[in-house]
PDB file of N, CA and C in Angstrom:
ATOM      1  N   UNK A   1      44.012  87.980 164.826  1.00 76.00           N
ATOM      2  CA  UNK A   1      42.809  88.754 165.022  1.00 76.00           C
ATOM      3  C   UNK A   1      43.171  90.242 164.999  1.00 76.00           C
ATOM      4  N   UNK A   2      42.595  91.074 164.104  1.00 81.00           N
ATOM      5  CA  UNK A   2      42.212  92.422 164.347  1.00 81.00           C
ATOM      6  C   UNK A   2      42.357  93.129 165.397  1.00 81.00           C
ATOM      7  N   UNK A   3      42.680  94.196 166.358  1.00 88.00           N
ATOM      8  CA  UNK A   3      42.313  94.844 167.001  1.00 88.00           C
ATOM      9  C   UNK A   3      41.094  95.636 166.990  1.00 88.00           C
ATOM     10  N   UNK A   4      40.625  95.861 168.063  1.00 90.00           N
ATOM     11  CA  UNK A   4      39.070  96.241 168.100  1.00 90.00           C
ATOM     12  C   UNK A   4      39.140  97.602 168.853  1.00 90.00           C
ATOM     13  N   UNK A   5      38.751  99.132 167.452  1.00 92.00           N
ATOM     14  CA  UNK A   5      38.913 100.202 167.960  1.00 92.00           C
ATOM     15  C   UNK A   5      37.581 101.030 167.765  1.00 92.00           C
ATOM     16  N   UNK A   6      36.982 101.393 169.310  1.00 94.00           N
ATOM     17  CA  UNK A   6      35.342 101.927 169.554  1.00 94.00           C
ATOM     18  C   UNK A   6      35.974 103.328 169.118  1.00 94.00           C
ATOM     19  N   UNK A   7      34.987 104.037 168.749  1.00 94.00           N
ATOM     20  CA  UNK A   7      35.199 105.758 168.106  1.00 94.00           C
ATOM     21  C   UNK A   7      34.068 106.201 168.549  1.00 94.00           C
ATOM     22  N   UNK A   8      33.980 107.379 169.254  1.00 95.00           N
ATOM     23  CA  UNK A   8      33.186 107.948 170.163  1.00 95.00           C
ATOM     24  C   UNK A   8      32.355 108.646 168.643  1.00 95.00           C
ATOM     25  N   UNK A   9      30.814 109.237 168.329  1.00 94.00           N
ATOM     26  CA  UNK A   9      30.410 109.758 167.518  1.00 94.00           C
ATOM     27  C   UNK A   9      30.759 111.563 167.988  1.00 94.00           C
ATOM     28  N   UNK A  10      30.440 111.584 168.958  1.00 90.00           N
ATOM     29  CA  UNK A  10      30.851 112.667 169.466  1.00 90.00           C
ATOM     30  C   UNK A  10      29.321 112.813 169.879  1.00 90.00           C
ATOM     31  N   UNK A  11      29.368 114.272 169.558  1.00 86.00           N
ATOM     32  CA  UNK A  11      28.232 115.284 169.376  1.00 86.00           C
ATOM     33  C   UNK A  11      27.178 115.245 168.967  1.00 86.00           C
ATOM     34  N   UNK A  12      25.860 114.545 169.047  1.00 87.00           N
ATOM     35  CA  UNK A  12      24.991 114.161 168.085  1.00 87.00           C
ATOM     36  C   UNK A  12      24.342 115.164 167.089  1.00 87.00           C
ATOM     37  N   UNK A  13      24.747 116.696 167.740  1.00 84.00           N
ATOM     38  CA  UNK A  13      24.464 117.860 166.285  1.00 84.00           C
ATOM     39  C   UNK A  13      25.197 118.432 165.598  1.00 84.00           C
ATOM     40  N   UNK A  14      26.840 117.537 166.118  1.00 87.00           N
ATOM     41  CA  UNK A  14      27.988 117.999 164.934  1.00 87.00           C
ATOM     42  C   UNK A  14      28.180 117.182 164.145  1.00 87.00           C
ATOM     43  N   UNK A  15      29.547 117.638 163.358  1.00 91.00           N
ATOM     44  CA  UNK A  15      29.786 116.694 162.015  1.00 91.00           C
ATOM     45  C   UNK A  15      30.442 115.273 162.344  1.00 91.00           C
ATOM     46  N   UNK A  16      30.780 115.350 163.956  1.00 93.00           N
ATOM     47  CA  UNK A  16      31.214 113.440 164.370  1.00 93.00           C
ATOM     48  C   UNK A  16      30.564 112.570 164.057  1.00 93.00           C
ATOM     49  N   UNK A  17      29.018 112.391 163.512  1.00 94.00           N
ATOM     50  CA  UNK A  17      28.804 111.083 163.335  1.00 94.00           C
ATOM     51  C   UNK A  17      28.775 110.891 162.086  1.00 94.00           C
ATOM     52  N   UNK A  18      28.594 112.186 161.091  1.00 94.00           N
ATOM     53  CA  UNK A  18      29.526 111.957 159.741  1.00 94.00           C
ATOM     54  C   UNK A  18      30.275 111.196 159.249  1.00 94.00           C
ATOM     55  N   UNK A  19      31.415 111.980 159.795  1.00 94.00           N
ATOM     56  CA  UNK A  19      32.793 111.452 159.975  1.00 94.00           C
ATOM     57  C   UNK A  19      32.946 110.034 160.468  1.00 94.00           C
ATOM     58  N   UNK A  20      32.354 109.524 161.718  1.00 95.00           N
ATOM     59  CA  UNK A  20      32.684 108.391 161.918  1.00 95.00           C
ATOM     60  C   UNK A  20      31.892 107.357 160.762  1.00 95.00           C
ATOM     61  N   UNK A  21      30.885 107.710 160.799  1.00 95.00           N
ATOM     62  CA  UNK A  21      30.194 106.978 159.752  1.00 95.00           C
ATOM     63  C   UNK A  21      31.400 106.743 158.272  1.00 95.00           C
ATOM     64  N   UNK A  22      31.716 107.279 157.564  1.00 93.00           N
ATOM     65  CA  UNK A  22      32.356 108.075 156.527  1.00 93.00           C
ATOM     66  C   UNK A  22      33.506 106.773 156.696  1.00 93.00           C
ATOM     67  N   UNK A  23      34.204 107.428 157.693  1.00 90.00           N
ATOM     68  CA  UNK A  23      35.512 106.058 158.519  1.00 90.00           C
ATOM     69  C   UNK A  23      35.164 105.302 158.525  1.00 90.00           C
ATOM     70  N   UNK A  24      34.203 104.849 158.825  1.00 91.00           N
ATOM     71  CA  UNK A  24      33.842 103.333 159.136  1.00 91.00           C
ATOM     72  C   UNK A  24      33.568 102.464 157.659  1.00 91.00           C
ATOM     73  N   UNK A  25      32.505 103.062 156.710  1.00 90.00           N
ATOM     74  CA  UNK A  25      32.515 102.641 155.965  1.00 90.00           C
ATOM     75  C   UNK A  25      33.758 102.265 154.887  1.00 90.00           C
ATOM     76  N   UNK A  26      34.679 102.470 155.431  1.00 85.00           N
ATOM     77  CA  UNK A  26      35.996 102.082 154.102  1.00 85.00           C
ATOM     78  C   UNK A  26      36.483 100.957 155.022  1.00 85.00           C
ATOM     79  N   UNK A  27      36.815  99.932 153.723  1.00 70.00           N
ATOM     80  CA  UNK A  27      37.588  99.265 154.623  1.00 70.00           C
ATOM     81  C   UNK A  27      38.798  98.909 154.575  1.00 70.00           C
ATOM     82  N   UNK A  28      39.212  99.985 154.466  1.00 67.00           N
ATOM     83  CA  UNK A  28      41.143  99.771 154.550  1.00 67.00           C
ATOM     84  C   UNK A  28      42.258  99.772 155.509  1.00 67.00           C
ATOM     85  N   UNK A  29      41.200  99.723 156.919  1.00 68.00           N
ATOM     86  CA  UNK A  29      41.395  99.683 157.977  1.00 68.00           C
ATOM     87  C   UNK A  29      42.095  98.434 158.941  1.00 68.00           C
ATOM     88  N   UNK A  30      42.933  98.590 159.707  1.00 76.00           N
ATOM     89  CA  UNK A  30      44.050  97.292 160.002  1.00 76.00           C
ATOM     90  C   UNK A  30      43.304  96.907 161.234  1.00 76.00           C
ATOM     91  N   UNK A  31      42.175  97.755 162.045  1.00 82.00           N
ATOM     92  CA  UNK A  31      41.506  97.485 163.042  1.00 82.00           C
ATOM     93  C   UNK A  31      39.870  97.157 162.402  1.00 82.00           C
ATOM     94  N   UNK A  32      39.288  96.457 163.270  1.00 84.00           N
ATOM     95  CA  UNK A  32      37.725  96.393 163.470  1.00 84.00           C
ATOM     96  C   UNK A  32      37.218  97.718 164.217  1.00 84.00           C
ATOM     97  N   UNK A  33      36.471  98.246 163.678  1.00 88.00           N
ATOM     98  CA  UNK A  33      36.033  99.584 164.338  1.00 88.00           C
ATOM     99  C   UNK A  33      34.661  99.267 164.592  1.00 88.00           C
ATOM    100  N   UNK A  34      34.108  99.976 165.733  1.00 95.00           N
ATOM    101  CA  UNK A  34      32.905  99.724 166.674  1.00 95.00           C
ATOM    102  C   UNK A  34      32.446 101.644 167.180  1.00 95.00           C
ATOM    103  N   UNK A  35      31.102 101.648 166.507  1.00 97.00           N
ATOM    104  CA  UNK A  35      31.015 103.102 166.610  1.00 97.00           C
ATOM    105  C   UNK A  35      30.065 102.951 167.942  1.00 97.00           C
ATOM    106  N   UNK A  36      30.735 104.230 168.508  1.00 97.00           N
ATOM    107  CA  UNK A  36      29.675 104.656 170.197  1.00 97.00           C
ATOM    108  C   UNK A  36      28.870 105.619 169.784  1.00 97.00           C
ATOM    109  N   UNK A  37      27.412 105.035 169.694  1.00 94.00           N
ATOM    110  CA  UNK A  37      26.539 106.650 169.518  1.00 94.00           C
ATOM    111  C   UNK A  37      25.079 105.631 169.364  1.00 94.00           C
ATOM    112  N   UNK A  38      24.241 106.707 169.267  1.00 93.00           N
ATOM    113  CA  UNK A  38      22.738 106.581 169.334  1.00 93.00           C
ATOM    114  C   UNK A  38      22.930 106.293 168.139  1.00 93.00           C
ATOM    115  N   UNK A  39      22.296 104.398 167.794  1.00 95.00           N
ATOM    116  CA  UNK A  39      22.034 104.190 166.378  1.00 95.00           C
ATOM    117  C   UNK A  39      20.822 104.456 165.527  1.00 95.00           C
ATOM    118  N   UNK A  40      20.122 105.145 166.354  1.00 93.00           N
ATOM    119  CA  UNK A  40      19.088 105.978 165.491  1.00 93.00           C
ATOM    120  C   UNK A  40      19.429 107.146 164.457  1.00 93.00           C
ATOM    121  N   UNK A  41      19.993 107.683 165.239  1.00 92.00           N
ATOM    122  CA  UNK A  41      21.000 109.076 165.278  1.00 92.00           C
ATOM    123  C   UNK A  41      21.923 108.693 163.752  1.00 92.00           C
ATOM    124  N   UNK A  42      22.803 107.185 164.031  1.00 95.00           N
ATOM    125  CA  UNK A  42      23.676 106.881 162.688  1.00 95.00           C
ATOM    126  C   UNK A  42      23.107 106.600 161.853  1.00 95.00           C
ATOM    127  N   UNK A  43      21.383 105.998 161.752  1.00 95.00           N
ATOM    128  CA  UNK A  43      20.607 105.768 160.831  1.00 95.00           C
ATOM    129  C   UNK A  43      20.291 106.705 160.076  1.00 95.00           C
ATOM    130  N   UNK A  44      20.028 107.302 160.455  1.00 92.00           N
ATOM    131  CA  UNK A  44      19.444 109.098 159.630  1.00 92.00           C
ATOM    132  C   UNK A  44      21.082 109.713 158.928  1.00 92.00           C
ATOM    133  N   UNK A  45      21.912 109.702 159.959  1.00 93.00           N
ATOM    134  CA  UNK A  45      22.896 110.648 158.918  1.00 93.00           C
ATOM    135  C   UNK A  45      23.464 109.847 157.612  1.00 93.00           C
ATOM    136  N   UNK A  46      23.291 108.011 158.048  1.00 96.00           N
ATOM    137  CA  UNK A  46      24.038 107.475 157.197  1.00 96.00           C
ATOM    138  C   UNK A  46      22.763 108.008 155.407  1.00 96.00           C
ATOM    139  N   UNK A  47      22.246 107.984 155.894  1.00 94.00           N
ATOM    140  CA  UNK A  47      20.940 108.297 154.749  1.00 94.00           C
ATOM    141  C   UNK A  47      21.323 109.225 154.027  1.00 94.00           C
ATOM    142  N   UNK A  48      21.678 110.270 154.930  1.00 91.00           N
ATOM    143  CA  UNK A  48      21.793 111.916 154.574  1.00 91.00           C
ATOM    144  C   UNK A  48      23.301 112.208 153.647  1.00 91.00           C
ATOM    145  N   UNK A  49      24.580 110.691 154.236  1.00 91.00           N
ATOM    146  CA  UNK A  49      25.620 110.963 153.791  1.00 91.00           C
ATOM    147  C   UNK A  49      26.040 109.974 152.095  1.00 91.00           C
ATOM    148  N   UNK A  50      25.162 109.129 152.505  1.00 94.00           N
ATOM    149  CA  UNK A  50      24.978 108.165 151.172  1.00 94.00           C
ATOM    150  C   UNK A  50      26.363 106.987 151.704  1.00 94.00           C
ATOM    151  N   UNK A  51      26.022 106.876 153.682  1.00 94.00           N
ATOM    152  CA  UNK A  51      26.930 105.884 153.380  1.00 94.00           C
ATOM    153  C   UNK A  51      25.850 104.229 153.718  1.00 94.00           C
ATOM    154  N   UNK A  52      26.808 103.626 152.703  1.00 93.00           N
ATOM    155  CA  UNK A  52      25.327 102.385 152.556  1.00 93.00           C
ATOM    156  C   UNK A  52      25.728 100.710 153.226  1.00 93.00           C
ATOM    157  N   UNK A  53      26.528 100.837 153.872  1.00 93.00           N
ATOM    158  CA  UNK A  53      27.129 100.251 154.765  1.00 93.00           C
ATOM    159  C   UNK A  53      26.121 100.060 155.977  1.00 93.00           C
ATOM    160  N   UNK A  54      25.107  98.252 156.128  1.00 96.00           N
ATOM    161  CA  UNK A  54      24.308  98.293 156.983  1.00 96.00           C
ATOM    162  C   UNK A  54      24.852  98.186 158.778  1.00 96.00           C
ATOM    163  N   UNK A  55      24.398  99.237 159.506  1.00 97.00           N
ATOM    164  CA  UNK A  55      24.595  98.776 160.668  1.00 97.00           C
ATOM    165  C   UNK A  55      23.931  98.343 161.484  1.00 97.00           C
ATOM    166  N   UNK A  56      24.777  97.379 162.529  1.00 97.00           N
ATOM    167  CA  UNK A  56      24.145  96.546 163.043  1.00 97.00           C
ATOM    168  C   UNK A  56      24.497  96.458 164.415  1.00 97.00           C
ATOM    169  N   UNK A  57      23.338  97.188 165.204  1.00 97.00           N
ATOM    170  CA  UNK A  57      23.847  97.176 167.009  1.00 97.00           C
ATOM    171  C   UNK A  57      23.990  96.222 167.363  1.00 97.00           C
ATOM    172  N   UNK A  58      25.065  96.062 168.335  1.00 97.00           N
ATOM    173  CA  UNK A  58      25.715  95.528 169.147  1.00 97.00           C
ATOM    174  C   UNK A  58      25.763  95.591 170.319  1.00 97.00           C
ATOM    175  N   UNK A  59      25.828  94.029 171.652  1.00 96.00           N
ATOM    176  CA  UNK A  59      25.887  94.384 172.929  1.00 96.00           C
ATOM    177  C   UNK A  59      26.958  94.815 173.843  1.00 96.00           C
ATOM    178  N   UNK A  60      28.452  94.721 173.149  1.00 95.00           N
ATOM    179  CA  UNK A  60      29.383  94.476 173.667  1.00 95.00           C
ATOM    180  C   UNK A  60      30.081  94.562 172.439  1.00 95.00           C
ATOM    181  N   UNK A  61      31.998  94.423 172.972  1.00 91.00           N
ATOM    182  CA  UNK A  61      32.857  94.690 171.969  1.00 91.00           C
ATOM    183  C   UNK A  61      32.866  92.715 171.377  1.00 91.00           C
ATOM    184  N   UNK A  62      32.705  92.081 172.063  1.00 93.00           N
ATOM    185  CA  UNK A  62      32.721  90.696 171.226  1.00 93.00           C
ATOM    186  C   UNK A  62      31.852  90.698 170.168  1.00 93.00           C
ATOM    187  N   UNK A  63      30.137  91.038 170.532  1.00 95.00           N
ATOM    188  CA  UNK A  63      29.792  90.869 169.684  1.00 95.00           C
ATOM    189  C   UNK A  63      29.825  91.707 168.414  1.00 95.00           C
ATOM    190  N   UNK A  64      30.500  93.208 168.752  1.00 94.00           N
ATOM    191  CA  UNK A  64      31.118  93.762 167.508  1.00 94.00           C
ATOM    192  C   UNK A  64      32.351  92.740 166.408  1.00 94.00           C
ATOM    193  N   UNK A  65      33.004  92.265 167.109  1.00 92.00           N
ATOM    194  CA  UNK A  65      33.827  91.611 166.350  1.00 92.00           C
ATOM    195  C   UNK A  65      33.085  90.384 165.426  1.00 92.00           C
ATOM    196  N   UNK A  66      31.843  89.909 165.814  1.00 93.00           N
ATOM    197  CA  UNK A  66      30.892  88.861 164.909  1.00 93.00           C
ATOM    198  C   UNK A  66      30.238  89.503 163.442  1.00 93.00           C
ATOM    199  N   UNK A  67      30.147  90.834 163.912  1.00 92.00           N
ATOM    200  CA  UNK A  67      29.318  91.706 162.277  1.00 92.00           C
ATOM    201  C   UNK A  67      30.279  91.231 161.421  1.00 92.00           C
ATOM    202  N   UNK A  68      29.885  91.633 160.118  1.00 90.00           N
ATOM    203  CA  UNK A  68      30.070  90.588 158.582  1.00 90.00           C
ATOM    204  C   UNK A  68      30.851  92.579 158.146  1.00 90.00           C
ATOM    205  N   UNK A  69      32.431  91.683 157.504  1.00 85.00           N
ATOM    206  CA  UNK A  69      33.050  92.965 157.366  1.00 85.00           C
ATOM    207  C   UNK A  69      32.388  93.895 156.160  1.00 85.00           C
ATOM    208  N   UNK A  70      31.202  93.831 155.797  1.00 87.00           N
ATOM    209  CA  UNK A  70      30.416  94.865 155.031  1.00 87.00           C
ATOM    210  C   UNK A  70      29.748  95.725 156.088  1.00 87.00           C
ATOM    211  N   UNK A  71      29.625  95.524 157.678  1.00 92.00           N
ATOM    212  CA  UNK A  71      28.768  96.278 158.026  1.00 92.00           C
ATOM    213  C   UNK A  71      29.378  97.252 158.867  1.00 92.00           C
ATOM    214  N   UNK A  72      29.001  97.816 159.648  1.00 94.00           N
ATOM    215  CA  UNK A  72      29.251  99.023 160.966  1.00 94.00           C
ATOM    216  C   UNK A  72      28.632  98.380 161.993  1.00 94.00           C
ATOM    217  N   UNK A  73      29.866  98.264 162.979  1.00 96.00           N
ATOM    218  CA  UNK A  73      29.114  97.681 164.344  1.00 96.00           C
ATOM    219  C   UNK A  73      28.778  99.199 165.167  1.00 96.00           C
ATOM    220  N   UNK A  74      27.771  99.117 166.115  1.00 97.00           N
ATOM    221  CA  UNK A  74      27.489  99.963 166.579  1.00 97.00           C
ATOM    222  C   UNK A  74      26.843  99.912 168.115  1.00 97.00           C
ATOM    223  N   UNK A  75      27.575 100.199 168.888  1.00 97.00           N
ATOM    224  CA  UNK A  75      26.883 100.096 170.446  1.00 97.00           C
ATOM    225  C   UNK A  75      26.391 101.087 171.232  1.00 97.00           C
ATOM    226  N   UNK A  76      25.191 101.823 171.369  1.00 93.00           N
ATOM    227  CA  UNK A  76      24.497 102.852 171.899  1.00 93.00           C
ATOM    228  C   UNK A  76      24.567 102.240 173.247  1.00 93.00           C
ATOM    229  N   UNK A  77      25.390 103.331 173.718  1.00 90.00           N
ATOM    230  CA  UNK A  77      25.872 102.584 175.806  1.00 90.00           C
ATOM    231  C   UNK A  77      24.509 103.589 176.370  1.00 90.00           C
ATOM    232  N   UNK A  78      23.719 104.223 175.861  1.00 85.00           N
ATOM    233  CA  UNK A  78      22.485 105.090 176.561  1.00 85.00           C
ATOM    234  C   UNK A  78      21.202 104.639 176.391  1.00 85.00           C
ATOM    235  N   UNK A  79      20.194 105.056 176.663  1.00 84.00           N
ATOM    236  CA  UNK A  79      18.424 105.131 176.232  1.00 84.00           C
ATOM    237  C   UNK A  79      18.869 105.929 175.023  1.00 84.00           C
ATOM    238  N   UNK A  80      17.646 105.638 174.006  1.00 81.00           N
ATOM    239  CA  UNK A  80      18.117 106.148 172.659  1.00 81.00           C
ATOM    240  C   UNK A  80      17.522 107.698 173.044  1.00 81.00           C
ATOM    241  N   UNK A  81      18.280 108.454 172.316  1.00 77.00           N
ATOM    242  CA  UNK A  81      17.934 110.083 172.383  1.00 77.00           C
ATOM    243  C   UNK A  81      16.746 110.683 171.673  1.00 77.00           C
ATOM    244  N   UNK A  82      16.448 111.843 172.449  1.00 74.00           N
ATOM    245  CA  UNK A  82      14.892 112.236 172.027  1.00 74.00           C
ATOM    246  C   UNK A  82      14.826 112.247 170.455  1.00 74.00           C
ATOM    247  N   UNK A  83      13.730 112.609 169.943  1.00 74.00           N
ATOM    248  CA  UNK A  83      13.465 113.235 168.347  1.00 74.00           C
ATOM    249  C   UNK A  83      14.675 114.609 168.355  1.00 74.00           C
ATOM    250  N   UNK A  84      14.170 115.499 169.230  1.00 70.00           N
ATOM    251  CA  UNK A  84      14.824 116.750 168.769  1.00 70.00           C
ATOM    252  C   UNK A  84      16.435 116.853 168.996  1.00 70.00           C
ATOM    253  N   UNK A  85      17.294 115.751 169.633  1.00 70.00           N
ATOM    254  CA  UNK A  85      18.269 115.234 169.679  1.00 70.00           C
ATOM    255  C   UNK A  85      18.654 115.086 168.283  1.00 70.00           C
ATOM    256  N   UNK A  86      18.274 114.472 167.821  1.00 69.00           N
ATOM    257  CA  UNK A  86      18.683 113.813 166.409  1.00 69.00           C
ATOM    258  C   UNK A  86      18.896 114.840 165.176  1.00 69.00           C
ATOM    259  N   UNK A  87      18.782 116.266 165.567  1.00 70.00           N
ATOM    260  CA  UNK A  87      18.757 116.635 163.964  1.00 70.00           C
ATOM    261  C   UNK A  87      20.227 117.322 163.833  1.00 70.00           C
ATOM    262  N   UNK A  88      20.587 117.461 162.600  1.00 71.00           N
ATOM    263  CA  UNK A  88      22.281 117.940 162.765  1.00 71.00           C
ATOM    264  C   UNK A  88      21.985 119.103 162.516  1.00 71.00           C
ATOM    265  N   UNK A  89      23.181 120.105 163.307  1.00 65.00           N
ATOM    266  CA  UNK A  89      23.638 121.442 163.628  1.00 65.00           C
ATOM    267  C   UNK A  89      22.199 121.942 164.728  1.00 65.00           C
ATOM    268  N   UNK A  90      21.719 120.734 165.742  1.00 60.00           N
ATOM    269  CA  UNK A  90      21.307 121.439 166.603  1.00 60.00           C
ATOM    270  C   UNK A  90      21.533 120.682 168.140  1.00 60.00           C
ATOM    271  N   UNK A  91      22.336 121.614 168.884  1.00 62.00           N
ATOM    272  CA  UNK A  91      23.120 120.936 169.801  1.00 62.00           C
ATOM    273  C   UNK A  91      21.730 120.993 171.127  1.00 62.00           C
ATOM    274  N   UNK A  92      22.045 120.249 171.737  1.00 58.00           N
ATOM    275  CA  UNK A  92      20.439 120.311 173.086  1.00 58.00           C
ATOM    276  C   UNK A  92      21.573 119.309 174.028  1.00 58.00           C
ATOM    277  N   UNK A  93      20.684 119.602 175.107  1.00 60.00           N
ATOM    278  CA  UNK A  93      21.406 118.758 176.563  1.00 60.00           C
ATOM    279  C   UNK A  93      21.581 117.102 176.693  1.00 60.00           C
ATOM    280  N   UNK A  94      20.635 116.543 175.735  1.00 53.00           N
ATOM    281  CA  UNK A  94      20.793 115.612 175.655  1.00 53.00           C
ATOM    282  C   UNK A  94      22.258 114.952 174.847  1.00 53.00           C
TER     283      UNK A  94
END
């Protein structure tokens, strides 16, 4: 079995969920990767980045390890974040 490695998105108005997105989608990876962030938030950038890799939230790291290796597991540990949260290069308290 794989090792199972969560990647924080970071920042929801910097370039971390890019990036993780970006990572995630290749799969040349020796681990199962499990992204931490508002999957609303990864929905929109994956759009914006052209990555086409479906994701699919998750409750836990087991059931990350069940997604089908075409997808992005993804576990939002919060309440999903406001509208004005979500847009990139604008940082807010949330």
């Amino acid at each position: 079995m794989r090792p199972l490695l969560a990647v924080s998105v970071g920042c929801p108005g910097g370039v971390g969920p890019e990036i993780a997105l970006r990572a995630a989608s290749q799969r040349a990876h020796a681990a199962t990767l499990l992204l931490v962030g508002d999957i609303d938030l990864l929905r929109r950038r994956a759009a914006i980045t052209g990555v086409r890799s479906p994701l699919v939230q998750v409750r836990n790291a087991a059931e990350a390890r069940t997604v089908a290796e075409d997808a992005i597991a993804v576990l939002t540990p919060t309440k999903p974040l406001p509208e004005d949260a979500l847009a990139a290069g604008h940082h807010t308290p949330a």
